[in-house]
Amino acid sequence: DAPAGWAGLADRERGLGFRERQPILISPDGRVDARLSEFFRRSRFASRAAGTQESYVLDYRLFFSFLWQAGRNWSQARAEDLEDWEDWRLRGRGNPRRIGGAKWVRELAALRLLYEWATARGYLAASPVRLRSVRTRDGAAVQVAELAPSDVRSSNVKWLTPRAFRLWQDVGLRGYGADGRPDASWRGRNDGRDTAFADVLFASGMRRREAGTLLTVELPDTTESRRYYSGRIAAAVAKHSGRYFYISAAALQTVELYRVTTRAAAVRRARAGGRYDALAVRWVVQGITRRGEVSWVDERGERVTASLNGLTDRDRVNLFIRGEDGLEPLALWLTETGMPMRYRGWSKVFERASDRCRELGLEVFATPHMLRHSMALRSLVSLHHALDRRLGLTPAERRHYEALYGNVWSMVKDLLGHRSEETTRSIYLEPVRGLQLESLLNDEEHPDNTELLARLAERTGLVLDAPGQVVA
């Protein structure tokens, strides 16, 4: 009973090379531009990470809507249009959601990718993203957008000290009052889940998608007592490629507490309501090999085998195991109804927690990415501390150590899963740029890393510390 013209649509899409989850943009008059469809499936856009593609498409939709209101299609954009758009996005009066320099850099990158491709294809005479030539430190000439901001970091607080994080977590997620005591009026029902997720991000530095799509079988084995454990992030949910993550035993204890309390209760409610049995799509796992091959039986009774490393966020919410008491999702993070939680929903959880802190007069807030930034800063300080103080290395010994094992910046880059060490240095660890970090680390009066981070907060204004704390 498909509408006329829809017969064999899936076969036609495959014949044209459409990919699963490929974006489709529809103009206000209900049309789909074939040129954009070509760009989404046969350009450098298609090789971008899934999260990057999703972000870029939202940037395109917003800019195209701006052009449409001016009476122009996306392929009629001029340099002057982009200048007007930049002014509105960053400084526009009446704009309720102005953005910062870092967000504008990403939007420029998205627009440059599209319009350079479209110009090369002959779809418009010139790209509206004008470029200029600059020299890098090593003397090489590179092309950058004229509208690129010169400083994308100075006005953005992206780091929290451990005590600021604990205050935000206690008040925003656990429902404590501003005085640090439990609030009798708090009616939160997912405290254990939300607190555990925040602990995972703050301890491991994983991205929202990486941590938000974890399966219970991907948690590190904690049978052997350690301070830190390693796990593997699947390539399909990482930004670039699969990698290892490292997480503290304390954070894993919080996760385990969530599993045996809040999560177990949600699973019992879902079983009692027959929610899992009523699912239209449900993959019941039969086994997982040491090599990460997972086998399941789908809703049609067909047996499928695939690599755990290749399962996307949408695949993962379909995985279930059958135990003595019935079905249970393999997804770690569940909603109150016992269903797998979509990773994008975590941003709203963090917003609500920050709103609660603000309503109680506390100037602390957090986003998932802020916790990732904060882990990077803590790791840098801790690694420097370990090499310079705890190991008692001389400058010569330090150079020898770095020649053998790599420098501290490289270690933090690997922890974050960055491709470039420059990204780690210039964006994630801005608070230590221009400061004599060694003088902080060798300060005998403040040997504790928590105090060092507090002093960075005081001296740079870029790190969020708990209000009311005095640093001597």
Coordinates of C-alpha atoms in Angstrom, one line a residue:
D1 CA 0.0 0.0 0.0
A2 CA 3.0 2.4 -0.5
P3 CA 2.2 5.7 -2.1
A4 CA 2.6 6.0 -5.9
G5 CA 6.2 6.3 -6.9
W6 CA 7.5 4.8 -3.6
A7 CA 7.7 1.2 -4.9
G8 CA 11.2 -0.3 -4.6
L9 CA 12.4 2.9 -2.9
A10 CA 15.0 1.0 -0.8
D11 CA 16.4 -0.7 -4.0
R12 CA 16.6 2.6 -5.8
E13 CA 18.4 4.2 -2.9
R14 CA 21.0 1.4 -2.8
G15 CA 21.4 1.8 -6.6
L16 CA 22.2 5.5 -6.2
G17 CA 24.8 4.7 -3.4
F18 CA 22.8 6.2 -0.6
R19 CA 24.2 5.3 2.8
E20 CA 22.4 4.4 6.0
R21 CA 21.7 7.6 8.0
Q22 CA 22.8 9.8 5.1
P23 CA 21.4 13.3 5.7
I24 CA 18.6 14.7 3.6
L25 CA 17.8 18.4 3.6
I26 CA 14.3 19.5 2.5
S27 CA 13.7 23.1 1.4
P28 CA 10.8 25.1 2.7
D29 CA 8.9 24.4 -0.5
G30 CA 9.3 20.7 0.0
R31 CA 12.0 19.9 -2.5
V32 CA 15.3 17.9 -2.2
D33 CA 18.3 19.3 -4.0
A34 CA 20.1 16.5 -5.9
R35 CA 23.3 18.4 -5.7
L36 CA 23.3 18.3 -1.9
S37 CA 22.5 14.6 -1.9
E38 CA 25.5 14.1 -4.1
F39 CA 27.7 16.1 -1.7
F40 CA 26.5 14.1 1.3
R41 CA 27.3 10.7 -0.4
R42 CA 30.2 11.5 -2.8
S43 CA 32.5 14.0 -1.2
R44 CA 34.9 14.5 1.7
F45 CA 31.8 15.0 3.8
A46 CA 31.1 11.3 3.6
S47 CA 34.5 10.5 5.2
R48 CA 33.9 12.7 8.2
A49 CA 33.1 11.1 11.6
A50 CA 29.4 10.4 12.2
G51 CA 29.2 13.0 14.9
T52 CA 30.9 15.6 12.7
Q53 CA 28.4 14.9 9.9
E54 CA 25.5 15.4 12.2
S55 CA 26.8 18.7 13.5
Y56 CA 27.7 20.0 10.0
V57 CA 24.2 19.2 8.6
L58 CA 22.6 21.3 11.4
D59 CA 25.0 24.2 10.5
Y60 CA 24.0 23.9 6.8
R61 CA 20.3 23.9 7.6
L62 CA 20.6 27.0 9.7
F63 CA 22.6 29.0 7.2
F64 CA 20.4 27.8 4.3
S65 CA 17.3 29.0 6.2
F66 CA 18.9 32.4 6.7
L67 CA 19.6 32.6 2.9
W68 CA 16.0 31.5 2.1
Q69 CA 14.6 34.3 4.1
A70 CA 16.7 36.7 2.0
G71 CA 15.2 35.1 -1.2
R72 CA 18.3 33.0 -2.2
N73 CA 19.0 29.3 -2.4
W74 CA 22.1 27.8 -0.9
S75 CA 23.9 27.8 -4.3
Q76 CA 23.3 31.6 -4.6
A77 CA 25.3 32.5 -1.4
R78 CA 27.6 35.5 -1.7
A79 CA 30.6 36.5 0.5
E80 CA 28.4 39.4 1.7
D81 CA 25.8 36.9 2.9
L82 CA 28.4 35.1 5.0
E83 CA 29.6 38.3 6.5
D84 CA 26.0 39.1 7.5
W85 CA 25.6 35.6 8.9
E86 CA 28.9 35.9 10.9
D87 CA 27.8 39.2 12.4
W88 CA 24.4 37.8 13.4
R89 CA 25.8 34.6 14.9
L90 CA 28.4 36.3 17.0
R91 CA 27.1 39.8 17.7
G92 CA 23.6 40.2 16.4
R93 CA 21.3 42.3 18.5
G94 CA 18.2 40.4 19.3
N95 CA 19.9 37.0 18.7
P96 CA 18.9 34.9 21.7
R97 CA 21.6 32.3 21.0
R98 CA 24.8 34.0 20.1
I99 CA 27.8 31.7 19.7
G100 CA 31.5 31.9 20.6
G101 CA 34.5 31.8 18.4
A102 CA 35.1 28.0 18.7
K103 CA 31.6 27.3 17.4
W104 CA 32.0 29.8 14.5
V105 CA 35.3 28.1 13.5
R106 CA 33.3 24.8 13.2
E107 CA 30.6 26.4 11.1
L108 CA 33.2 28.0 8.8
A109 CA 34.8 24.6 8.4
A110 CA 31.5 23.1 7.4
L111 CA 30.6 25.8 4.9
R112 CA 34.1 25.8 3.4
L113 CA 33.9 22.1 2.9
L114 CA 30.6 22.4 1.0
Y115 CA 31.2 25.5 -1.0
E116 CA 34.7 24.5 -2.2
W117 CA 33.2 21.2 -3.4
A118 CA 30.3 23.0 -5.1
T119 CA 32.6 25.5 -6.8
A120 CA 34.8 22.7 -8.1
R121 CA 31.7 21.0 -9.5
G122 CA 30.6 24.2 -11.2
Y123 CA 27.4 24.7 -9.2
L124 CA 28.4 28.3 -8.4
A125 CA 31.1 30.6 -9.7
A126 CA 32.9 31.3 -6.4
S127 CA 32.8 30.2 -2.8
P128 CA 31.3 32.7 -0.4
V129 CA 34.1 31.6 2.1
R130 CA 36.9 33.9 1.1
L131 CA 40.4 32.8 2.0
R132 CA 43.7 34.5 2.9
S133 CA 47.2 33.1 3.0
V134 CA 49.1 32.9 6.4
R135 CA 52.5 31.5 7.4
T136 CA 52.7 28.8 10.0
R137 CA 55.5 28.6 12.6
D138 CA 57.6 26.4 10.3
G139 CA 57.2 28.9 7.4
A140 CA 54.6 27.0 5.3
A141 CA 51.8 28.9 3.6
V142 CA 48.3 27.8 4.4
Q143 CA 44.9 29.1 3.4
V144 CA 42.5 30.2 6.2
A145 CA 39.0 31.8 6.1
E146 CA 39.0 35.6 6.2
L147 CA 36.2 35.5 8.8
A148 CA 38.1 33.1 11.1
P149 CA 38.4 34.6 14.6
S150 CA 41.9 35.3 15.8
D151 CA 41.2 33.9 19.3
V152 CA 38.6 31.3 19.9
R153 CA 39.3 30.5 23.5
S154 CA 39.8 33.5 25.7
S155 CA 36.1 34.0 26.7
N156 CA 35.2 30.4 27.2
V157 CA 35.4 28.6 30.6
K158 CA 35.9 24.9 29.7
W159 CA 37.5 23.5 32.8
L160 CA 36.4 22.6 36.3
T161 CA 38.5 21.9 39.4
P162 CA 37.6 18.6 41.2
R163 CA 35.8 20.5 44.0
A164 CA 33.8 22.6 41.5
F165 CA 32.8 19.3 39.8
R166 CA 31.7 17.7 43.0
L167 CA 29.6 20.8 44.0
W168 CA 27.9 20.8 40.6
Q169 CA 27.3 17.0 40.8
D170 CA 26.0 17.1 44.4
V171 CA 23.6 20.0 43.8
G172 CA 22.7 19.5 40.2
L173 CA 22.5 15.7 39.9
R174 CA 22.0 14.5 43.5
G175 CA 19.6 17.2 44.6
Y176 CA 21.6 18.6 47.5
G177 CA 21.0 22.1 48.7
A178 CA 23.5 25.0 48.3
D179 CA 24.6 24.2 51.9
G180 CA 25.8 20.8 50.8
R181 CA 23.1 18.9 52.6
P182 CA 20.4 16.6 51.1
D183 CA 17.3 18.6 50.0
A184 CA 14.1 17.0 51.3
S185 CA 12.1 18.5 48.4
W186 CA 14.3 16.8 45.7
R187 CA 12.3 14.5 43.5
G188 CA 15.0 13.2 41.2
R189 CA 14.7 9.5 40.2
N190 CA 17.9 9.0 38.2
D191 CA 20.5 10.3 40.6
G192 CA 22.5 7.1 40.6
R193 CA 22.6 6.9 36.8
D194 CA 23.4 10.6 36.2
T195 CA 26.1 10.7 38.9
A196 CA 27.7 7.6 37.5
F197 CA 27.8 9.0 33.9
A198 CA 29.3 12.2 35.1
D199 CA 31.9 10.3 37.0
V200 CA 32.8 8.3 33.9
L201 CA 33.3 11.4 31.8
F202 CA 35.3 13.3 34.5
A203 CA 37.5 10.3 35.2
S204 CA 38.1 9.0 31.6
G205 CA 37.8 12.0 29.3
M206 CA 35.6 10.1 26.9
R207 CA 33.3 12.0 24.5
R208 CA 29.6 12.1 25.1
R209 CA 28.9 9.6 22.3
E210 CA 31.7 7.3 23.4
A211 CA 30.6 7.0 27.0
G212 CA 26.9 7.3 26.2
T213 CA 26.9 4.2 23.9
L214 CA 28.9 1.9 26.3
L215 CA 27.6 -1.7 26.6
T216 CA 27.8 -3.5 29.9
V217 CA 30.2 -6.0 28.3
E218 CA 32.6 -3.2 27.4
L219 CA 33.2 -2.2 31.0
P220 CA 36.7 -3.1 32.2
D221 CA 37.1 -6.3 34.2
T222 CA 37.7 -5.2 37.9
T223 CA 38.5 -8.6 39.4
E224 CA 42.1 -7.6 39.8
S225 CA 42.6 -4.6 42.2
R226 CA 44.0 -1.5 40.5
R227 CA 43.7 2.2 40.7
Y228 CA 43.0 2.6 37.0
Y229 CA 41.5 0.2 34.5
S230 CA 41.6 0.2 30.7
G231 CA 38.7 -0.5 28.3
R232 CA 38.2 -0.3 24.5
I233 CA 36.1 2.3 22.6
A234 CA 34.5 0.9 19.4
A235 CA 35.6 2.5 16.2
A236 CA 31.9 3.0 15.1
V237 CA 31.2 5.3 18.0
A238 CA 34.6 7.0 18.3
K239 CA 35.3 10.2 16.5
H240 CA 38.2 8.9 14.4
S241 CA 39.1 5.3 15.2
G242 CA 38.8 2.8 18.0
R243 CA 41.0 3.4 21.0
Y244 CA 41.6 2.5 24.6
F245 CA 40.2 4.5 27.5
Y246 CA 41.4 4.6 31.1
I247 CA 39.1 5.1 34.1
S248 CA 39.6 5.1 37.9
A249 CA 38.4 2.4 40.2
A250 CA 36.4 4.9 42.1
A251 CA 34.4 5.9 39.0
L252 CA 33.7 2.2 38.1
Q253 CA 32.5 1.6 41.7
T254 CA 29.9 4.4 41.1
V255 CA 28.9 2.6 37.8
E256 CA 28.5 -0.7 39.6
L257 CA 26.4 0.9 42.3
Y258 CA 24.1 2.2 39.5
R259 CA 23.9 -1.2 37.9
V260 CA 22.7 -3.0 41.0
T261 CA 20.3 -0.3 42.1
T262 CA 18.8 2.2 39.7
R263 CA 19.4 0.2 36.5
A264 CA 18.3 -3.1 38.0
A265 CA 15.0 -1.5 39.2
A266 CA 14.4 0.0 35.7
V267 CA 14.9 -3.4 34.1
R268 CA 12.5 -5.1 36.5
R269 CA 9.8 -2.5 35.7
A270 CA 10.3 -3.0 32.0
R271 CA 10.0 -6.8 32.3
A272 CA 6.9 -6.5 34.4
G273 CA 5.3 -4.2 31.8
G274 CA 6.3 -6.5 28.9
R275 CA 8.2 -3.7 27.2
Y276 CA 11.1 -5.8 25.9
D277 CA 8.9 -8.5 24.5
A278 CA 6.8 -5.9 22.6
L279 CA 9.7 -4.3 20.8
A280 CA 9.5 -4.5 17.0
V281 CA 13.3 -4.6 16.7
R282 CA 15.1 -6.7 19.2
W283 CA 18.4 -8.5 18.8
V284 CA 19.0 -11.3 21.4
V285 CA 22.7 -11.9 21.8
Q286 CA 23.8 -15.5 21.7
G287 CA 27.5 -15.0 22.4
I288 CA 30.5 -12.7 22.2
T289 CA 34.0 -14.0 21.3
R290 CA 37.3 -12.8 22.7
R291 CA 37.9 -11.2 19.4
G292 CA 34.8 -9.1 19.8
E293 CA 32.5 -11.0 17.4
V294 CA 29.0 -10.8 18.6
S295 CA 26.2 -13.1 17.4
W296 CA 22.5 -12.5 17.8
V297 CA 19.1 -13.6 16.6
D298 CA 17.0 -10.8 15.3
E299 CA 13.2 -10.2 15.5
R300 CA 12.7 -12.3 12.3
G301 CA 14.6 -15.3 13.8
E302 CA 17.6 -14.8 11.6
R303 CA 21.1 -15.3 13.1
V304 CA 23.6 -12.5 12.5
T305 CA 27.3 -12.1 13.4
A306 CA 29.1 -8.8 13.4
S307 CA 32.1 -7.1 15.0
L308 CA 31.4 -5.2 18.2
N309 CA 33.8 -2.7 16.9
G310 CA 31.6 -1.9 14.0
L311 CA 28.2 -1.5 15.8
T312 CA 26.9 2.1 15.7
D313 CA 24.9 3.9 18.4
R314 CA 21.7 2.9 16.6
D315 CA 22.7 -0.8 16.5
R316 CA 23.7 -0.9 20.1
V317 CA 20.2 0.1 21.5
N318 CA 18.8 -3.1 19.8
L319 CA 21.1 -5.6 21.6
F320 CA 19.6 -7.6 24.5
I321 CA 20.6 -10.6 26.5
R322 CA 18.3 -13.2 28.0
G323 CA 18.9 -14.2 31.6
E324 CA 17.1 -16.3 34.1
D325 CA 14.6 -13.5 34.8
G326 CA 14.1 -12.5 31.2
L327 CA 15.5 -10.0 28.6
E328 CA 17.8 -7.2 29.5
P329 CA 19.4 -4.5 27.3
L330 CA 23.2 -4.6 26.8
A331 CA 23.2 -0.8 26.8
L332 CA 24.7 0.4 30.0
W333 CA 22.6 3.6 30.4
L334 CA 18.8 3.1 30.6
T335 CA 15.8 5.4 31.0
E336 CA 13.3 5.1 33.8
T337 CA 11.3 2.8 31.6
G338 CA 14.2 0.4 31.2
M339 CA 14.9 1.3 27.6
P340 CA 18.3 2.2 26.3
M341 CA 19.1 5.9 26.5
R342 CA 20.1 7.8 23.4
Y343 CA 23.5 9.4 24.0
R344 CA 22.3 12.9 22.8
G345 CA 19.9 13.0 25.8
W346 CA 22.8 13.5 28.2
S347 CA 23.1 17.2 27.1
K348 CA 19.7 17.9 28.5
V349 CA 20.5 16.1 31.8
F350 CA 23.5 18.4 32.2
E351 CA 21.5 21.5 31.3
R352 CA 18.9 20.7 34.0
A353 CA 21.6 20.2 36.6
S354 CA 23.3 23.5 35.7
D355 CA 19.9 25.3 35.8
R356 CA 19.3 23.9 39.3
C357 CA 22.7 25.2 40.5
R358 CA 22.0 28.6 39.0
E359 CA 18.5 28.8 40.6
L360 CA 20.2 28.1 44.0
G361 CA 22.6 30.9 43.5
L362 CA 25.7 28.8 42.7
E363 CA 27.9 29.9 39.8
V364 CA 28.9 26.4 38.7
F365 CA 27.9 24.7 35.5
A366 CA 29.1 21.8 33.3
T367 CA 28.7 20.2 29.9
P368 CA 29.8 16.8 28.9
H369 CA 32.7 18.3 26.9
M370 CA 33.8 20.4 29.9
L371 CA 34.4 17.2 31.9
R372 CA 36.5 15.9 29.0
H373 CA 38.5 19.2 29.0
S374 CA 38.9 19.0 32.8
M375 CA 40.3 15.4 32.6
A376 CA 42.9 16.6 30.1
L377 CA 44.0 19.4 32.5
R378 CA 44.2 17.1 35.5
S379 CA 46.1 14.5 33.5
L380 CA 48.7 17.1 32.3
V381 CA 49.3 18.4 35.9
S382 CA 49.4 14.9 37.3
L383 CA 51.9 13.6 34.7
H384 CA 54.2 16.6 35.1
H385 CA 54.0 16.1 38.8
A386 CA 54.8 12.4 38.5
L387 CA 57.8 13.0 36.3
D388 CA 59.3 16.1 38.0
R389 CA 58.5 15.6 41.7
R390 CA 57.7 12.0 42.4
L391 CA 60.4 10.5 40.2
G392 CA 62.8 13.2 41.1
L393 CA 64.1 13.6 37.5
T394 CA 66.7 16.1 36.6
P395 CA 66.2 18.1 33.4
A396 CA 68.6 15.8 31.6
E397 CA 66.9 12.7 32.9
R398 CA 63.5 14.2 31.9
R399 CA 64.7 14.7 28.3
H400 CA 66.0 11.1 28.2
Y401 CA 62.7 9.8 29.6
E402 CA 60.7 11.8 27.0
A403 CA 63.0 10.5 24.2
L404 CA 62.1 6.9 25.2
Y405 CA 58.4 7.2 26.1
G406 CA 57.2 10.5 24.5
N407 CA 56.4 13.8 26.2
V408 CA 53.6 14.5 28.6
W409 CA 51.6 16.4 25.9
S410 CA 51.7 13.3 23.7
M411 CA 50.5 11.1 26.5
V412 CA 47.5 13.4 27.1
K413 CA 46.8 13.5 23.4
D414 CA 46.6 9.7 23.4
L415 CA 44.3 9.7 26.4
L416 CA 41.9 12.0 24.6
G417 CA 42.1 10.2 21.3
H418 CA 43.3 13.3 19.4
R419 CA 45.1 13.0 16.0
S420 CA 47.1 16.1 16.5
E421 CA 49.1 17.1 19.6
E422 CA 48.5 20.8 18.6
T423 CA 44.8 20.3 19.3
T424 CA 45.6 19.1 22.8
R425 CA 48.0 22.0 23.4
S426 CA 46.0 24.9 21.9
I427 CA 42.4 24.1 22.7
Y428 CA 42.1 21.6 25.5
L429 CA 44.9 22.9 27.7
E430 CA 44.7 26.7 27.3
P431 CA 45.0 27.5 31.1
V432 CA 48.7 26.5 31.1
R433 CA 49.7 28.4 28.0
G434 CA 51.9 31.3 28.9
L435 CA 52.3 30.2 32.5
Q436 CA 55.4 28.7 34.1
L437 CA 53.9 25.4 34.9
E438 CA 57.1 24.1 36.5
S439 CA 57.0 26.9 39.1
L440 CA 53.6 25.8 40.1
L441 CA 54.5 22.1 40.2
N442 CA 57.7 22.8 42.3
D443 CA 55.8 25.0 44.8
E444 CA 56.5 23.3 48.1
E445 CA 53.6 25.2 49.8
H446 CA 51.0 23.7 47.5
P447 CA 52.1 20.1 46.7
D448 CA 48.5 18.8 46.2
N449 CA 47.2 18.7 42.6
T450 CA 43.8 20.0 43.7
E451 CA 45.4 23.2 45.0
L452 CA 47.5 23.6 41.8
L453 CA 44.3 23.5 39.8
A454 CA 42.7 26.0 42.1
R455 CA 45.7 28.3 41.6
L456 CA 45.3 28.0 37.9
A457 CA 41.6 28.9 38.3
E458 CA 42.6 32.0 40.2
R459 CA 45.4 33.1 37.9
T460 CA 43.8 32.5 34.5
G461 CA 40.1 33.0 35.0
L462 CA 39.6 30.1 32.6
V463 CA 39.0 27.3 35.1
L464 CA 35.8 27.1 37.1
D465 CA 36.4 26.6 40.8
A466 CA 33.9 26.1 43.6
P467 CA 32.7 29.6 44.8
G468 CA 33.7 30.7 48.2
Q469 CA 36.9 28.8 48.2
V470 CA 40.0 30.8 49.1
V471 CA 43.3 30.0 47.6
A472 CA 46.3 31.3 49.6

